[in-house]
Tab-separated table of C-alpha atoms in Angstrom:
chain	number	residue	atom	x	y	z
A	1110	MET	CA	-0.296	12.932	49.078
A	1111	THR	CA	0.387	10.624	51.209
A	1112	TYR	CA	2.877	7.441	50.692
A	1113	SER	CA	0.467	4.862	50.156
A	1114	GLU	CA	-1.372	6.516	47.437
A	1115	ARG	CA	2.333	6.962	45.293
A	1116	PRO	CA	2.279	3.605	44.275
A	1117	TRP	CA	-0.717	3.598	42.487
A	1118	GLN	CA	0.511	6.421	40.097
A	1119	ALA	CA	3.253	5.222	38.837
A	1120	PRO	CA	1.881	2.251	37.588
A	1121	ALA	CA	-0.676	4.547	35.595
A	1122	SER	CA	1.582	7.142	34.109
A	1123	ARG	CA	3.720	4.006	32.848
A	1124	SER	CA	0.437	2.899	31.233
A	1125	ALA	CA	-0.076	5.995	29.957
A	1126	ARG	CA	3.262	6.368	28.052
A	1127	HIS	CA	2.831	2.469	27.002
A	1128	GLY	CA	-0.293	3.073	25.327
A	1129	GLN	CA	0.695	6.620	23.223
A	1130	ALA	CA	3.957	4.701	22.298
A	1131	GLY	CA	1.626	2.101	21.206
A	1132	LEU	CA	-0.843	4.248	19.562
A	1133	ALA	CA	2.214	5.704	17.563
A	1134	ARG	CA	3.689	2.570	16.497
A	1135	GLN	CA	0.127	1.468	15.060
A	1136	LEU	CA	-0.260	4.668	13.393
A	1137	GLY	CA	3.056	4.073	11.822
A	1138	LEU	CA	1.954	0.837	10.819
A	1139	GLY	CA	-1.125	2.274	9.291
A	1140	LEU	CA	0.852	5.045	6.956
A	1141	ARG	CA	3.376	2.232	6.111
A	1142	ALA	CA	0.480	0.177	4.977
A	1143	LEU	CA	-0.823	2.794	2.203
A	1144	ARG	CA	2.062	1.632	0.309
A	1145	ALA	CA	2.858	4.925	-1.687
A	1146	ARG	CA	5.813	3.203	-3.844
A	1147	GLN	CA	3.140	0.795	-5.193
A	1148	TRP	CA	0.313	3.239	-6.969
A	1149	ALA	CA	2.941	6.688	-7.382
A	1150	HIS	CA	3.178	5.944	-11.110
A	1151	PHE	CA	-1.052	6.295	-11.007
A	1152	VAL	CA	-0.947	10.120	-9.644
A	1153	PRO	CA	-0.905	11.758	-13.089
A	1154	LEU	CA	-4.078	10.205	-14.288
A	1155	PRO	CA	-6.742	13.004	-13.847
A	1156	LEU	CA	-4.406	14.871	-16.168
A	1157	ALA	CA	-5.623	12.435	-18.915
A	1158	GLY	CA	-9.220	13.718	-18.110
A	1159	ALA	CA	-8.438	16.936	-18.583
A	1160	PRO	CA	-8.044	20.047	-21.091
A	1161	LEU	CA	-4.233	20.251	-20.546
A	1162	GLY	CA	-3.941	22.545	-23.855
A	1163	ASP	CA	-6.897	25.026	-22.320
A	1164	MET	CA	-4.984	25.176	-19.212
A	1165	LEU	CA	-1.533	25.954	-20.124
A	1166	SER	CA	-3.055	28.665	-22.262
A	1167	GLY	CA	-4.451	30.133	-19.722
A	1168	THR	CA	-8.214	29.918	-20.824
A	1169	CYS	CA	-9.042	27.438	-17.999
A	1170	SER	CA	-7.518	27.201	-14.051
A	1171	MET	CA	-5.075	24.630	-13.195
A	1172	GLY	CA	-6.606	24.809	-9.808
A	1173	PRO	CA	-9.405	21.732	-10.182
A	1174	VAL	CA	-6.124	19.396	-11.897
A	1175	LEU	CA	-4.151	20.229	-8.825
A	1176	TRP	CA	-6.907	19.438	-6.690
A	1177	GLY	CA	-7.763	16.414	-9.221
A	1178	ILE	CA	-4.457	14.894	-8.440
A	1179	LEU	CA	-3.955	15.221	-4.989
A	1180	ALA	CA	-8.051	13.741	-4.788
A	1181	GLY	CA	-5.955	10.482	-6.752
A	1182	ALA	CA	-3.598	10.063	-4.625
A	1183	LEU	CA	-5.835	10.208	-1.725
A	1184	CYS	CA	-8.316	7.310	-2.998
A	1185	LEU	CA	-5.172	5.126	-4.165
A	1186	ALA	CA	-3.721	5.588	-0.941
A	1187	CYS	CA	-7.318	4.304	1.162
A	1188	ALA	CA	-7.618	1.308	-1.114
A	1189	TYR	CA	-3.876	0.412	-1.219
A	1190	GLY	CA	-4.319	1.195	2.612
A	1191	LEU	CA	-7.218	-0.786	3.175
A	1192	ASN	CA	-6.325	-4.094	0.964
A	1193	ALA	CA	-3.157	-4.478	3.289
A	1194	HIS	CA	-5.168	-4.532	6.115
A	1195	GLY	CA	-7.718	-7.178	4.398
A	1196	ASP	CA	-4.676	-9.401	2.874
A	1197	ARG	CA	-2.019	-8.927	5.596
A	1198	GLY	CA	-2.649	-12.722	6.238
A	1199	SER	CA	-1.651	-13.860	2.844
A	1200	ASP	CA	0.090	-11.694	1.310
A	1201	ALA	CA	4.036	-11.887	1.050
A	1202	PRO	CA	5.642	-10.126	4.099
A	1203	GLY	CA	7.825	-7.922	0.974
A	1204	LYS	CA	4.292	-6.946	-0.115
A	1205	ASN	CA	2.453	-6.262	2.922
A	1206	PRO	CA	4.488	-4.066	5.600
A	1207	LEU	CA	1.069	-5.479	7.898
A	1208	VAL	CA	1.928	-9.151	7.278
A	1209	GLY	CA	3.497	-10.942	10.789
A	1210	ALA	CA	2.878	-7.636	12.789
A	1211	GLU	CA	0.418	-7.066	15.997
A	1212	VAL	CA	-1.909	-4.755	14.203
A	1213	GLY	CA	-4.792	-2.952	16.185
A	1214	SER	CA	-7.669	-0.736	15.302
A	1215	ALA	CA	-5.896	2.227	15.103
A	1216	ALA	CA	-3.650	1.318	11.954
A	1217	VAL	CA	-6.595	1.529	9.823
A	1218	VAL	CA	-6.907	4.971	10.703
A	1219	PRO	CA	-4.594	6.519	8.214
A	1220	ALA	CA	-6.243	4.775	4.990
A	1221	LEU	CA	-9.757	6.250	6.610
A	1222	ALA	CA	-8.525	9.515	6.637
A	1223	CYS	CA	-6.810	9.744	3.224
A	1224	GLY	CA	-10.637	8.696	2.425
A	1225	ILE	CA	-12.434	11.497	3.919
A	1226	LEU	CA	-9.696	14.071	2.489
A	1227	ALA	CA	-9.947	12.655	-0.935
A	1228	MET	CA	-13.923	13.474	-0.872
A	1229	VAL	CA	-12.559	17.159	0.369
A	1230	ALA	CA	-9.728	17.231	-2.885
A	1231	ALA	CA	-12.587	16.053	-4.778
A	1232	GLY	CA	-15.115	18.239	-3.819
A	1233	HIS	CA	-12.583	21.194	-5.372
A	1234	SER	CA	-11.752	19.160	-8.550
A	1235	GLY	CA	-14.857	18.559	-9.436
A	1236	GLY	CA	-14.910	15.271	-9.122
A	1237	LEU	CA	-16.960	14.018	-6.362
A	1238	GLY	CA	-18.629	11.259	-7.955
A	1239	ALA	CA	-15.493	10.084	-9.785
A	1240	ALA	CA	-13.941	10.052	-5.735
A	1241	ALA	CA	-16.789	8.359	-4.136
A	1242	VAL	CA	-16.871	5.199	-6.490
A	1243	SER	CA	-13.271	4.801	-6.355
A	1244	LEU	CA	-13.567	5.174	-2.521
A	1245	ALA	CA	-16.620	2.500	-2.157
A	1246	THR	CA	-15.285	-0.130	-4.629
A	1247	GLY	CA	-12.168	0.169	-2.689
A	1248	ALA	CA	-13.619	-0.642	0.380
A	1249	LEU	CA	-16.141	-3.480	-0.953
A	1250	TYR	CA	-12.833	-5.059	-2.969
A	1251	SER	CA	-10.746	-5.340	0.345
A	1252	ALA	CA	-13.148	-4.911	2.929
A	1253	GLY	CA	-16.923	-5.566	3.700
A	1254	PRO	CA	-18.062	-7.855	1.344
A	1255	ARG	CA	-14.079	-8.588	-0.112
A	1256	LEU	CA	-15.327	-8.969	-3.604
A	1257	LYS	CA	-11.748	-9.800	-5.022
A	1258	ARG	CA	-13.089	-13.478	-3.712
A	1259	LEU	CA	-15.621	-13.549	-6.395
A	1260	PRO	CA	-14.882	-14.392	-9.958
A	1261	GLY	CA	-15.264	-11.897	-12.465
A	1262	VAL	CA	-16.773	-9.256	-10.074
A	1263	GLY	CA	-13.578	-8.898	-8.386
A	1264	THR	CA	-11.682	-8.374	-11.408
A	1265	LEU	CA	-14.448	-5.447	-12.651
A	1266	ALA	CA	-14.114	-4.055	-8.889
A	1267	ASN	CA	-10.208	-3.528	-9.302
A	1268	ALA	CA	-10.794	-1.915	-12.564
A	1269	ALA	CA	-13.732	0.507	-11.090
A	1270	ILE	CA	-10.417	1.517	-8.858
A	1271	PHE	CA	-8.369	2.877	-11.019
A	1272	ALA	CA	-10.730	3.970	-13.898
A	1273	PRO	CA	-12.685	6.823	-12.361
A	1274	LEU	CA	-9.089	8.511	-11.449
A	1275	LEU	CA	-9.643	9.599	-15.179
A	1276	ALA	CA	-12.677	11.740	-13.957
A	1277	LEU	CA	-11.602	13.146	-11.306
A	1278	VAL	CA	-11.404	16.478	-12.795
A	1279	GLY	CA	-14.535	18.089	-14.023
A	1280	ALA	CA	-16.025	19.504	-17.096
A	1281	PRO	CA	-14.654	20.430	-19.421
A	1282	ARG	CA	-13.201	17.233	-20.693
A	1283	THR	CA	-10.388	16.600	-23.274
A	1284	PRO	CA	-11.592	15.433	-26.503
A	1285	GLY	CA	-11.782	11.814	-27.149
A	1286	PHE	CA	-12.057	11.869	-23.249
A	1287	TRP	CA	-14.602	8.400	-23.087
A	1288	GLY	CA	-12.531	6.450	-26.102
A	1289	MET	CA	-9.293	7.140	-24.172
A	1290	SER	CA	-11.351	5.697	-21.073
A	1291	LEU	CA	-12.598	2.647	-22.544
A	1292	VAL	CA	-9.369	1.811	-23.852
A	1293	PHE	CA	-7.766	2.686	-20.257
A	1294	THR	CA	-10.349	0.350	-18.608
A	1295	ALA	CA	-9.328	-2.733	-21.336
A	1296	LEU	CA	-5.966	-2.227	-19.920
A	1297	LEU	CA	-6.809	-2.233	-16.397
A	1298	LEU	CA	-8.983	-5.772	-16.689
A	1299	GLN	CA	-6.217	-7.326	-18.938
A	1300	ASN	CA	-3.210	-6.300	-16.101
A	1301	GLN	CA	-5.216	-7.479	-13.130
A	1302	LEU	CA	-6.029	-10.864	-14.721
A	1303	ALA	CA	-2.081	-11.137	-15.237
A	1304	HIS	CA	-1.985	-9.976	-11.756
A	1305	GLU	CA	-4.267	-12.570	-10.052
A	1306	ARG	CA	-2.488	-15.031	-12.112
A	1307	ALA	CA	0.758	-14.076	-10.392
A	1308	ASP	CA	-0.798	-13.791	-7.079
A	1309	VAL	CA	-2.908	-17.289	-7.401
A	1310	GLY	CA	-0.820	-18.791	-4.086
A	1311	GLU	CA	-1.567	-15.902	-2.146
A	1312	ASP	CA	-5.535	-15.763	-3.234
A	1313	ARG	CA	-5.757	-19.397	-2.389
A	1314	ARG	CA	-4.638	-18.601	1.021
A	1315	ALA	CA	-7.082	-15.803	1.381
A	1316	GLY	CA	-9.747	-17.959	0.731
A	1317	ALA	CA	-10.390	-15.749	-2.436
A	1318	TYR	CA	-11.397	-17.500	-6.172
A	1319	THR	CA	-10.621	-14.804	-8.361
A	1320	THR	CA	-11.621	-14.249	-12.146
A	1321	ALA	CA	-7.674	-15.854	-12.885
A	1322	GLN	CA	-8.152	-18.904	-11.101
A	1323	TRP	CA	-11.327	-19.632	-12.667
A	1324	LEU	CA	-10.332	-19.084	-16.170
A	1325	GLY	CA	-6.904	-21.091	-15.927
A	1326	PRO	CA	-3.861	-20.314	-17.956
A	1327	ALA	CA	-5.406	-20.865	-21.115
A	1328	GLY	CA	-8.295	-18.526	-20.209
A	1329	VAL	CA	-6.519	-15.649	-19.196
A	1330	ALA	CA	-4.440	-15.694	-22.043
A	1331	ALA	CA	-7.795	-15.914	-24.466
A	1332	VAL	CA	-9.681	-12.877	-22.357
A	1333	GLY	CA	-6.520	-10.871	-22.511
A	1334	ARG	CA	-6.314	-11.098	-25.921
A	1335	TRP	CA	-10.101	-10.280	-26.622
A	1336	LEU	CA	-9.582	-7.578	-24.406
A	1337	ALA	CA	-6.268	-6.230	-26.828
A	1338	VAL	CA	-8.419	-6.490	-29.683
A	1339	GLY	CA	-11.420	-4.672	-27.920
A	1340	ALA	CA	-9.343	-1.603	-27.022
A	1341	ARG	CA	-8.590	-0.998	-30.579
A	1342	TRP	CA	-11.929	0.054	-31.351
A	1343	PRO	CA	-12.406	3.268	-29.334
A	1344	ARG	CA	-8.693	3.807	-29.978
A	1345	ARG	CA	-9.866	4.497	-33.375
A	1346	ARG	CA	-12.266	7.162	-32.570
A	1347	CYS	CA	-9.854	8.749	-29.740
A	1348	SER	CA	-8.483	12.123	-31.085
A	1349	VAL	CA	-4.911	12.523	-31.457
A	1350	ARG	CA	-4.286	13.786	-28.242
A	1351	GLY	CA	-6.277	11.335	-26.306
A	1352	ARG	CA	-4.967	8.546	-28.296
A	1353	ARG	CA	-1.374	9.407	-26.970
A	1354	TRP	CA	-2.690	9.895	-23.325
A	1355	ALA	CA	-4.228	6.126	-23.568
A	1356	GLU	CA	-0.894	4.742	-24.955
A	1357	ARG	CA	1.197	6.493	-22.108
A	1358	LEU	CA	-1.251	5.332	-19.183
A	1359	GLY	CA	-0.791	1.957	-20.222
A	1360	TRP	CA	0.418	1.118	-16.809
A	1361	PRO	CA	0.365	-2.401	-15.105
A	1362	SER	CA	-2.329	-2.165	-12.468
A	1363	GLY	CA	-3.962	-4.079	-9.836
A	1364	HIS	CA	-3.498	-4.576	-5.979
A	1365	GLY	CA	-4.148	-7.843	-4.302
C-alpha cells in the first residue's frame, strides 16, 4: 500500500462504522416503537377462545395455546409498531417514541419481522386465518390507505385488529365462543369511540376524520349506550364460563 492510498481507506472505515451505528439506532427506535406496555394486557386474549378445561385436564394439548399467545403478542407488536410510524407526525411525544426522531426505513423492520413471526406462530396454533386478518387490518389501519382516517370504517378496522386474537387457538373452541366474541367486539367498539374522543386533537393534526368527530360528543354517548345494550343479548347466550371470560376481557382498547 502506498502513502497516497491510505487517506482514502480511513474515511471509508469511518463511514462504515457510522453506517452500522445508524442502523443499530434505527433498529432500536423500531423496537421502542412496538410499545409493548400499551398492549401487554391483551396478551392473554387467545386463552379466552381455548378449551382450557380440557387442556388443564390433559385431554387436549397446551401447545396450541402457547403458540396462540405468542402469535397474539406478535400481531399486536406489529400493529402498534406500524401505527407508531404512521402517526409519528401527529402523536404526543409521551405516546409515541418516534415523535421528533430521525426515522429511517430500517426502523420499520422490527414491526415487519413481528408480523412474519406472528404468521409462523399462528401456523402452529391453528389460527393462521385469524392472524392474517389481524395483521392485514393493522397494516390497512395505520399504513396503506390509513383506514383510521375514514369515519365508521376506521373504528371497525380497529376492532378487527383485536377481535381475531380470540380465535388464534384452533378448534375445539371454548363453549359460548361466538357469543363471547360478539360481546368483546361490542366492548372494543365502545372503547375505541371513547379513545377517538380523547384523541380528537391528534387525529385532526393527522388529517383523520374519525367516527367520534363525525358523531360528536352526544352521538358517541348514544352509540356507546346502544353497544352496551346490544352486548347483553349474546351475553345471555354464553355459557357460564364464556360469560366469565367476556367480563374479564372487557379491557380498554384501541390505539392511535
